[in-house]
mmCIF file of C-alpha atoms and ligand atoms in Angstrom:
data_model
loop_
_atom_site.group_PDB
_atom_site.id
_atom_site.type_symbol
_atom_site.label_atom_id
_atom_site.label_comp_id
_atom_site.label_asym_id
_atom_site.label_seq_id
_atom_site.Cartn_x
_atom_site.Cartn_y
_atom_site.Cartn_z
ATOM 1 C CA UNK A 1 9.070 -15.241 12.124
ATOM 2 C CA UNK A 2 10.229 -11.605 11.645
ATOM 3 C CA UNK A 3 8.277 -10.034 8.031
ATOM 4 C CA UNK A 4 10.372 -7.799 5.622
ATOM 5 C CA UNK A 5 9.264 -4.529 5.439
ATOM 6 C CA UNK A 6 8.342 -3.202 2.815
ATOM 7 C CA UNK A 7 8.797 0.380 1.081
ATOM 8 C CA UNK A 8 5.593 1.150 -1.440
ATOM 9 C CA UNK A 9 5.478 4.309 -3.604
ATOM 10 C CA UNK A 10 2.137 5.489 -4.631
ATOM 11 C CA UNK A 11 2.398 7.699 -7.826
ATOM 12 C CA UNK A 12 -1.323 8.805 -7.804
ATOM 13 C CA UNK A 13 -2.062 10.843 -11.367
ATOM 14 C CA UNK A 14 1.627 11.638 -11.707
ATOM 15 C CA UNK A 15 4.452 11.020 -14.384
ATOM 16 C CA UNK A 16 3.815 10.364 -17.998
ATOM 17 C CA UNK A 17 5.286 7.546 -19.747
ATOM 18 C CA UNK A 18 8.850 9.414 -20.312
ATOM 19 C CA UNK A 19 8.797 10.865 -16.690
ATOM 20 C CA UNK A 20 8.583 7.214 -15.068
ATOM 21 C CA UNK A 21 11.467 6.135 -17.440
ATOM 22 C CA UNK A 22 13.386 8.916 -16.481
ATOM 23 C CA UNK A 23 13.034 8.460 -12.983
ATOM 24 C CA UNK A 24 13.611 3.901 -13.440
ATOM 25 C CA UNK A 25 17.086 4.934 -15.182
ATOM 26 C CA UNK A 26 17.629 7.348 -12.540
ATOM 27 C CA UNK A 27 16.928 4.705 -9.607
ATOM 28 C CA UNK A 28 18.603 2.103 -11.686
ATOM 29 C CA UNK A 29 22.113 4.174 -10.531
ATOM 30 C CA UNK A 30 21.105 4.023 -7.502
ATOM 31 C CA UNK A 31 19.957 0.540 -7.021
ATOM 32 C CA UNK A 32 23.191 -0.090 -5.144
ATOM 33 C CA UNK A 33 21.992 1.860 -2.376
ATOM 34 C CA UNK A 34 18.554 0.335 -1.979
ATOM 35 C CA UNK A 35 19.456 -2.501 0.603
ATOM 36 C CA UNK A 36 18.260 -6.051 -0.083
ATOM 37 C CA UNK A 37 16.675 -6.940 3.516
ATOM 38 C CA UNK A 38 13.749 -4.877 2.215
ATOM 39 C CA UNK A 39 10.895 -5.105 -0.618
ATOM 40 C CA UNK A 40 10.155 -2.382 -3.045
ATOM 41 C CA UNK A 41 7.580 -1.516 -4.778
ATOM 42 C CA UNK A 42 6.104 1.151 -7.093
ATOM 43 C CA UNK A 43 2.655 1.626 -8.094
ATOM 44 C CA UNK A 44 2.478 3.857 -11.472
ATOM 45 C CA UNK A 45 -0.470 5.111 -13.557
ATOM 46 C CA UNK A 46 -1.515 2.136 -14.882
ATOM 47 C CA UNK A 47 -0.253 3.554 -18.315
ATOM 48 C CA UNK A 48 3.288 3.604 -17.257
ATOM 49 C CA UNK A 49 3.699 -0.300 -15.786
ATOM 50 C CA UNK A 50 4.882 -1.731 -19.011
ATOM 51 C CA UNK A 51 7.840 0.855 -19.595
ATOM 52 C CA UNK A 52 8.640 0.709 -15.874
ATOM 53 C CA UNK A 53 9.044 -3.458 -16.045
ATOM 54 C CA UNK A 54 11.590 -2.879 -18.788
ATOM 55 C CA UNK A 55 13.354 -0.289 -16.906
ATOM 56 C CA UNK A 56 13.112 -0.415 -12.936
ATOM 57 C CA UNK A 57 16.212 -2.318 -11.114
ATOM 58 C CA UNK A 58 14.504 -6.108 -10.711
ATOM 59 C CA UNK A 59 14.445 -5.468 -6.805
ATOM 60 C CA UNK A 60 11.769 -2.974 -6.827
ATOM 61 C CA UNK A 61 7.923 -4.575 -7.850
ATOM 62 C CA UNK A 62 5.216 -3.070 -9.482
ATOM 63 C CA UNK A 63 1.604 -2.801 -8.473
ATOM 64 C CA UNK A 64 -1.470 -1.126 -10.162
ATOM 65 C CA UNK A 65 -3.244 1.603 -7.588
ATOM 66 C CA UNK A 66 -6.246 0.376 -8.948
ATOM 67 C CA UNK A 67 -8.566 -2.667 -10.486
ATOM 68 C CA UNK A 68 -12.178 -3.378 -11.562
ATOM 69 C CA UNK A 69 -13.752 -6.308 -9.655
ATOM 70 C CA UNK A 70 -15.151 -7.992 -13.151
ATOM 71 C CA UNK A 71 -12.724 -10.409 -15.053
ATOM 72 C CA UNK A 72 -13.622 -8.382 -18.413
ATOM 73 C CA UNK A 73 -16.636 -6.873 -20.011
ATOM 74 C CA UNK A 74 -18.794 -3.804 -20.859
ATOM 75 C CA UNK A 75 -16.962 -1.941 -17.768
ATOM 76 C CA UNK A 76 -15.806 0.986 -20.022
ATOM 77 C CA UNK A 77 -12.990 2.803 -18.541
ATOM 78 C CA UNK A 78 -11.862 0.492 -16.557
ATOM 79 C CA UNK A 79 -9.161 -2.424 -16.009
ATOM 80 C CA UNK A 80 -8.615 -5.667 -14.684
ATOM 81 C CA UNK A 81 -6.500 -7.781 -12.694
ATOM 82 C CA UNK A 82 -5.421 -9.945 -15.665
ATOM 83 C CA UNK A 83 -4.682 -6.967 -17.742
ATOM 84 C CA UNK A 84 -2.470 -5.167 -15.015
ATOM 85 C CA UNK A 85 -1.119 -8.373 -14.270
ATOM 86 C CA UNK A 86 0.328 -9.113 -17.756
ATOM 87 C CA UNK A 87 2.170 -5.650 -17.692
ATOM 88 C CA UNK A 88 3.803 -6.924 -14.772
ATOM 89 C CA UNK A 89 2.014 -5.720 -11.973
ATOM 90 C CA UNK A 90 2.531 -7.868 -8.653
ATOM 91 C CA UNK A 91 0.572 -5.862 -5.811
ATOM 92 C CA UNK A 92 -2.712 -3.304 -6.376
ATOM 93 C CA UNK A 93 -3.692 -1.098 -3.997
ATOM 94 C CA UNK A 94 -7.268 -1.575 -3.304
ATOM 95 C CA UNK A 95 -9.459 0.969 -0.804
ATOM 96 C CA UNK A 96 -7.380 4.067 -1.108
ATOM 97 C CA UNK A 97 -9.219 7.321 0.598
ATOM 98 C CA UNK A 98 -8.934 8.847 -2.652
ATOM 99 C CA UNK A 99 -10.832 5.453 -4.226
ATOM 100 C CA UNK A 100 -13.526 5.953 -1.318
ATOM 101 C CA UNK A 101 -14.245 9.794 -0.778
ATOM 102 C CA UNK A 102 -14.000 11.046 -4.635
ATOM 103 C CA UNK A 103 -14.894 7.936 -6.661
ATOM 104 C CA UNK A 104 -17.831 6.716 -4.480
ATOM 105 C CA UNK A 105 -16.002 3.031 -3.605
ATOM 106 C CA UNK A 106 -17.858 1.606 -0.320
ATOM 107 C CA UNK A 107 -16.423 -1.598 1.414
ATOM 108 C CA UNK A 108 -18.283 -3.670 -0.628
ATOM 109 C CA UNK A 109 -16.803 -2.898 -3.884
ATOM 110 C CA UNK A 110 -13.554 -3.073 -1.534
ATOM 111 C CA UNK A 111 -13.976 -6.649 -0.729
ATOM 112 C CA UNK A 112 -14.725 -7.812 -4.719
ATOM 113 C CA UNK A 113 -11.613 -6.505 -5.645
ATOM 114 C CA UNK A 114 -9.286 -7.869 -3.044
ATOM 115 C CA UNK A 115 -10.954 -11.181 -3.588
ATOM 116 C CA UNK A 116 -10.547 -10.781 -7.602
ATOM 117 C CA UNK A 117 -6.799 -9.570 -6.759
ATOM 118 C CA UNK A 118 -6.030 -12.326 -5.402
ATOM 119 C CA UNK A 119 -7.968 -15.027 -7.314
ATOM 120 C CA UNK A 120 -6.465 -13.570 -10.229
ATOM 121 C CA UNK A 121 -2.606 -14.003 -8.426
ATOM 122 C CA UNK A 122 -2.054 -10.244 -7.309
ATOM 123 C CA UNK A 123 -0.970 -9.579 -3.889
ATOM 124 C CA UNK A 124 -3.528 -6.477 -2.118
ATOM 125 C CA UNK A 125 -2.494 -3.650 -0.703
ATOM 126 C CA UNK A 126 -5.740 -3.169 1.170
ATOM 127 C CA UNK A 127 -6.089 0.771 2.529
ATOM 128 C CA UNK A 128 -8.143 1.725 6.016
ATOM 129 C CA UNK A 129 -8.038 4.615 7.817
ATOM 130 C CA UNK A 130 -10.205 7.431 9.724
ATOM 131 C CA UNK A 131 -11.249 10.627 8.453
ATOM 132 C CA UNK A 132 -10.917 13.919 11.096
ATOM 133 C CA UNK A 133 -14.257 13.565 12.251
ATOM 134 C CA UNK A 134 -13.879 10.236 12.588
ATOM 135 C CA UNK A 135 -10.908 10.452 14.653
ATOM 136 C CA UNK A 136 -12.293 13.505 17.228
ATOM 137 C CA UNK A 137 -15.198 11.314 17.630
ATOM 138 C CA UNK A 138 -12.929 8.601 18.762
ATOM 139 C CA UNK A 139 -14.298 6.499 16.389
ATOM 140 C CA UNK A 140 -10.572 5.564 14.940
ATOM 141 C CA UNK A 141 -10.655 1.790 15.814
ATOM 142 C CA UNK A 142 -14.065 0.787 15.053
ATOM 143 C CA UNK A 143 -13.401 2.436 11.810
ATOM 144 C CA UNK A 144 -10.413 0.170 11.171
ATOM 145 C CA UNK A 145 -11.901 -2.614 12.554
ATOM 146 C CA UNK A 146 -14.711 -2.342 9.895
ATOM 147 C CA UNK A 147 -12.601 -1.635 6.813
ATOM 148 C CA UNK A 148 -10.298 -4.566 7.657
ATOM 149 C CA UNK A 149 -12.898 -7.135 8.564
ATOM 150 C CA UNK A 150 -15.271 -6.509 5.424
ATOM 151 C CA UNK A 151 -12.311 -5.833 3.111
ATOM 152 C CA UNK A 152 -10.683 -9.152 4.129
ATOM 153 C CA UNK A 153 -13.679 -11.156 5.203
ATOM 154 C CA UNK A 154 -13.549 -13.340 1.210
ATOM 155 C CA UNK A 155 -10.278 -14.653 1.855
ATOM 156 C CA UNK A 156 -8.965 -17.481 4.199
ATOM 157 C CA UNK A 157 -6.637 -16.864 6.511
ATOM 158 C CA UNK A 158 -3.554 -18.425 4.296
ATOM 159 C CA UNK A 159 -4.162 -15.624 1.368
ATOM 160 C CA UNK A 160 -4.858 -13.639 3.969
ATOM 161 C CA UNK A 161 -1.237 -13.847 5.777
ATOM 162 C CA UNK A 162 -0.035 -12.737 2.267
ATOM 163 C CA UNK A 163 -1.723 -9.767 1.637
ATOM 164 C CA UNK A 164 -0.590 -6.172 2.550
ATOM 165 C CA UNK A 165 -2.506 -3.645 5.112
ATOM 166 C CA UNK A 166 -1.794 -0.078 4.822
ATOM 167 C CA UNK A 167 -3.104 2.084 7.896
ATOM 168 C CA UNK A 168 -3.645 5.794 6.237
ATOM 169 C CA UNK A 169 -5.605 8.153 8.198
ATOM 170 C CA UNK A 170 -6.986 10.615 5.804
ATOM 171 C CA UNK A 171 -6.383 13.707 7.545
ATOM 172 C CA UNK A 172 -2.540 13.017 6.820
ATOM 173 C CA UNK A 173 -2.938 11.853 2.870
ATOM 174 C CA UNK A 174 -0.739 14.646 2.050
ATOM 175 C CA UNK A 175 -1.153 16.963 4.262
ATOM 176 C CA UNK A 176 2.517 17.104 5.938
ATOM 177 C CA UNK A 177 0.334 16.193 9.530
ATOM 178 C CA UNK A 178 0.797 12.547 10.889
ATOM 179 C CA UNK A 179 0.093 10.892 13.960
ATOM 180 C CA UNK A 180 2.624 10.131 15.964
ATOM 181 C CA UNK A 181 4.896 7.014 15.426
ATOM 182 C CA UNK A 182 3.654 6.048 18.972
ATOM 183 C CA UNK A 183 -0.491 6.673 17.728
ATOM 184 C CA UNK A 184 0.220 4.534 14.444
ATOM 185 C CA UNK A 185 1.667 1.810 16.277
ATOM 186 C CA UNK A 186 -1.526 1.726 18.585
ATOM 187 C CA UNK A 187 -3.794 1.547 15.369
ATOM 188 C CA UNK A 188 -1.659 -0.875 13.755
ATOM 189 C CA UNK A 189 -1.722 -3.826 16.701
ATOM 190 C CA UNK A 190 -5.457 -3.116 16.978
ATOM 191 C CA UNK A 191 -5.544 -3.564 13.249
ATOM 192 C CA UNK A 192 -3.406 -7.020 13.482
ATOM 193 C CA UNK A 193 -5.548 -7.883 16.746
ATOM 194 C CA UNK A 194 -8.731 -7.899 14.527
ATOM 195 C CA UNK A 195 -6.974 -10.120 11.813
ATOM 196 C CA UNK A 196 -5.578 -12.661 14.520
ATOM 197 C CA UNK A 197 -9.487 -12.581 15.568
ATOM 198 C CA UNK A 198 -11.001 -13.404 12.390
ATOM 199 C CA UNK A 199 -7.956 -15.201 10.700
ATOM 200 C CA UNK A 200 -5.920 -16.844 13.661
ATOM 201 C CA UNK A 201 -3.122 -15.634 15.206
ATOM 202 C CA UNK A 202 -0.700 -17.569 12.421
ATOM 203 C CA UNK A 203 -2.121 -15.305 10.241
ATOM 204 C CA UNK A 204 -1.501 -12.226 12.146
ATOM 205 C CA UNK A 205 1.702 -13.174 12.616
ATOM 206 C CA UNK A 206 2.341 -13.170 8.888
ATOM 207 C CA UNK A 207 0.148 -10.067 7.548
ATOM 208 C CA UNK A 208 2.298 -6.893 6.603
ATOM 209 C CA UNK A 209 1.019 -4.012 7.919
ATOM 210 C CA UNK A 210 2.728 -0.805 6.536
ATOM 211 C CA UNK A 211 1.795 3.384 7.652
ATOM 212 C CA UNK A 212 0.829 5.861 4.938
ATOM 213 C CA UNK A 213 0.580 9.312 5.411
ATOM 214 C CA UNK A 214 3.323 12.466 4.812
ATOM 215 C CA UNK A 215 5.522 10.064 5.080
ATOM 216 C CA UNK A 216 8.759 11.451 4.118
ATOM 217 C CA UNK A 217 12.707 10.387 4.245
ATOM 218 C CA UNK A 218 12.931 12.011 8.036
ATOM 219 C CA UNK A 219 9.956 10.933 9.529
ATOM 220 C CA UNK A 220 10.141 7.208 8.268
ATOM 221 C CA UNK A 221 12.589 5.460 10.390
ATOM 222 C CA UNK A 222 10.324 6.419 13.624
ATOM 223 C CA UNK A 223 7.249 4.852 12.190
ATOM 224 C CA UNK A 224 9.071 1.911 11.226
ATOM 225 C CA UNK A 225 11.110 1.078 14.207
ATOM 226 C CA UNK A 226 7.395 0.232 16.117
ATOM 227 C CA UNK A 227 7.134 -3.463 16.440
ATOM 228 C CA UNK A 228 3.784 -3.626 14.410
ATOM 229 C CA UNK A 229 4.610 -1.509 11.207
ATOM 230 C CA UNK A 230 6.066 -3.101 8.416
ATOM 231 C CA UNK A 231 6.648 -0.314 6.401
ATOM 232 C CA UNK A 232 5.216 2.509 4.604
ATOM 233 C CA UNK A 233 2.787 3.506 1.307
ATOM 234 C CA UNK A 234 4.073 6.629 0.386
ATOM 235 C CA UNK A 235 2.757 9.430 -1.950
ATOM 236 C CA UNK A 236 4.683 12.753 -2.622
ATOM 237 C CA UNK A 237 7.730 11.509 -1.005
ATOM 238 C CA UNK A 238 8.157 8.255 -3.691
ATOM 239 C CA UNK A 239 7.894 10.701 -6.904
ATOM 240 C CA UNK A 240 11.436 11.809 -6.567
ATOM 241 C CA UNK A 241 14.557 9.464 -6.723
ATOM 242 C CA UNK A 242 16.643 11.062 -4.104
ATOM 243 C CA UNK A 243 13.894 11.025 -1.472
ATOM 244 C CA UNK A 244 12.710 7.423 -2.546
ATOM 245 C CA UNK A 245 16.337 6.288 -1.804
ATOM 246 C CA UNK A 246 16.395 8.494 1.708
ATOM 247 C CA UNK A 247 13.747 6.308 2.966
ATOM 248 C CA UNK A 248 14.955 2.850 1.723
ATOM 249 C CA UNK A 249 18.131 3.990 3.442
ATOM 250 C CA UNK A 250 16.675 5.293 6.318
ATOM 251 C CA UNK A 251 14.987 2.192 6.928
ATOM 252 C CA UNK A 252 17.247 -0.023 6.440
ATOM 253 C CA UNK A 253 19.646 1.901 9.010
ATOM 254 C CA UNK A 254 22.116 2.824 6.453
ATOM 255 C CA UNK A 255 22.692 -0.357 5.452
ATOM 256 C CA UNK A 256 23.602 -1.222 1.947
ATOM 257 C CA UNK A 257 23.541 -4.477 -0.964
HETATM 258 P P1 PGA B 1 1.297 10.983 0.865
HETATM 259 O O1 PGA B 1 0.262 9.930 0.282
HETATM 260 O O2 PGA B 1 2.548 10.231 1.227
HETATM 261 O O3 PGA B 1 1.533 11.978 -0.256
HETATM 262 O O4 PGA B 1 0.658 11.613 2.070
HETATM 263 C C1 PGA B 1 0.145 8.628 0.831
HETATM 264 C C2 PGA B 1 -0.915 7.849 0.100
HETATM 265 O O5 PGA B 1 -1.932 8.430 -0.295
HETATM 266 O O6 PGA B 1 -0.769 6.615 -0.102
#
């Protein structure tokens, strides 16, 4: 079976209620170009999803970057599944570096909310990757290995063969650095090697597993021509129509609706 890949944008703290209409209308001209062998998706401030359902071409998805674990309750602050799920939300990212190194989330918090996500109907975008030291102490894949395993280790392997993998090393979260298209590919079969381990090789089969990291509208098309990469999660890149559309373009070889 060959997956769509799939073309995520990751807004972070960015755009204000008018700035992500602006930018919907803005893609909405453009929606011609964005070609439909792929799936889009956009994941706003949380506070922007309900404007952006109105306005965003129907081809491109929403997702939340964030949920609590908890179906409701005294969690002030916070949001759940349900709640980003009634503003129209279909994916949440879940285990971004960010998520980990500044807001204190360990794999255990990681694995409650993909298994809420998905008990409450949202597809995860489930985020692994190394940090520098991790990487010069060649401790890349065991790293992986663990974030994958605990993060997915709730779910059977049929919601598993659903859900989304994005491979971000942290070094390159914005840094214009990336591994090579050649080093993500390596990272990414080890990745689905672990799942068809644990899940069945069905499974593995099925699972998307996209890169994330400076990704940009002329790096793209290298990372996703490897066999295992099914896209990318992209930051600075997906805050700006033009580039957005690059990408899709770029990864779709030019090829239009
Ligand atoms: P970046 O961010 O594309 O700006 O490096 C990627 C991410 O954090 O998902």
């Amino acid at each position: 079976m060959t997956r769509r890949k799939m073309l995520i944008g990751n807004w972070k703290m960015y755009k204000t209620v008018a700035e992500a209409r602006a930018f919907a209308e803005q893609l909405g001209r453009s929606a011609h170009l964005l070609a439909d062998s792929l799936d889009y998706a956009i994941c706003p401030p949380v506070t922007a999803l309900q404007t952006l359902r109105v306005v965003l071409p129907t081809k491109v998805a929403l997702g939340a970057q964030n949920i609590y674990f908890e179906q409701q309750g005294a969690f002030t602050g916070e949001v759940s599944a349900e709640m980003v799920r009634e503003l129209g939300a279909r994916y949440v990212i879940v285990g971004h570096s960010e998520r980990r190194n500044l807001f204190g989330e360990s794999d255990e918090w990681v694995r409650q909310k993909v298994h809420t996500a998905v008990a409450s109907g949202l597809t995860p975008i489930l985020c692994v990757g190394e940090d520098l030291r991790q990487r010069e102490q060649n401790e890349t894949m065991s790293v992986v290995e663990r974030q994958t395993m605990s993060g997915l280790s709730d779910l059977t392997g049929e919601q598993v063969a659903t859900a989304v993998i994005a491979y971000e090393p942290v070094w390159a979260i914005g840094s214009g650095m990336t591994p090579s298209p050649e080093q993500a590919e390596e990272v990414i079969a080890h990745i689905r090697r672990v799942v068809s381990d644990t899940k069945g090789q069905e499974t593995a089969k099925q699972i998307r597993i996209l890169y994330g990291g400076s990704v940009k509208p002329n790096n793209i098309a290298g990372f996703v021509a490897q066999p295992n990469i099914d896209g990318a999660l992209v930051g600075g890149a997906s805050l700006e129509v033009e580039s957005f559309v690059a990408m899709a373009q770029a990864m779709a070889g030019g090829e239009q609706s």
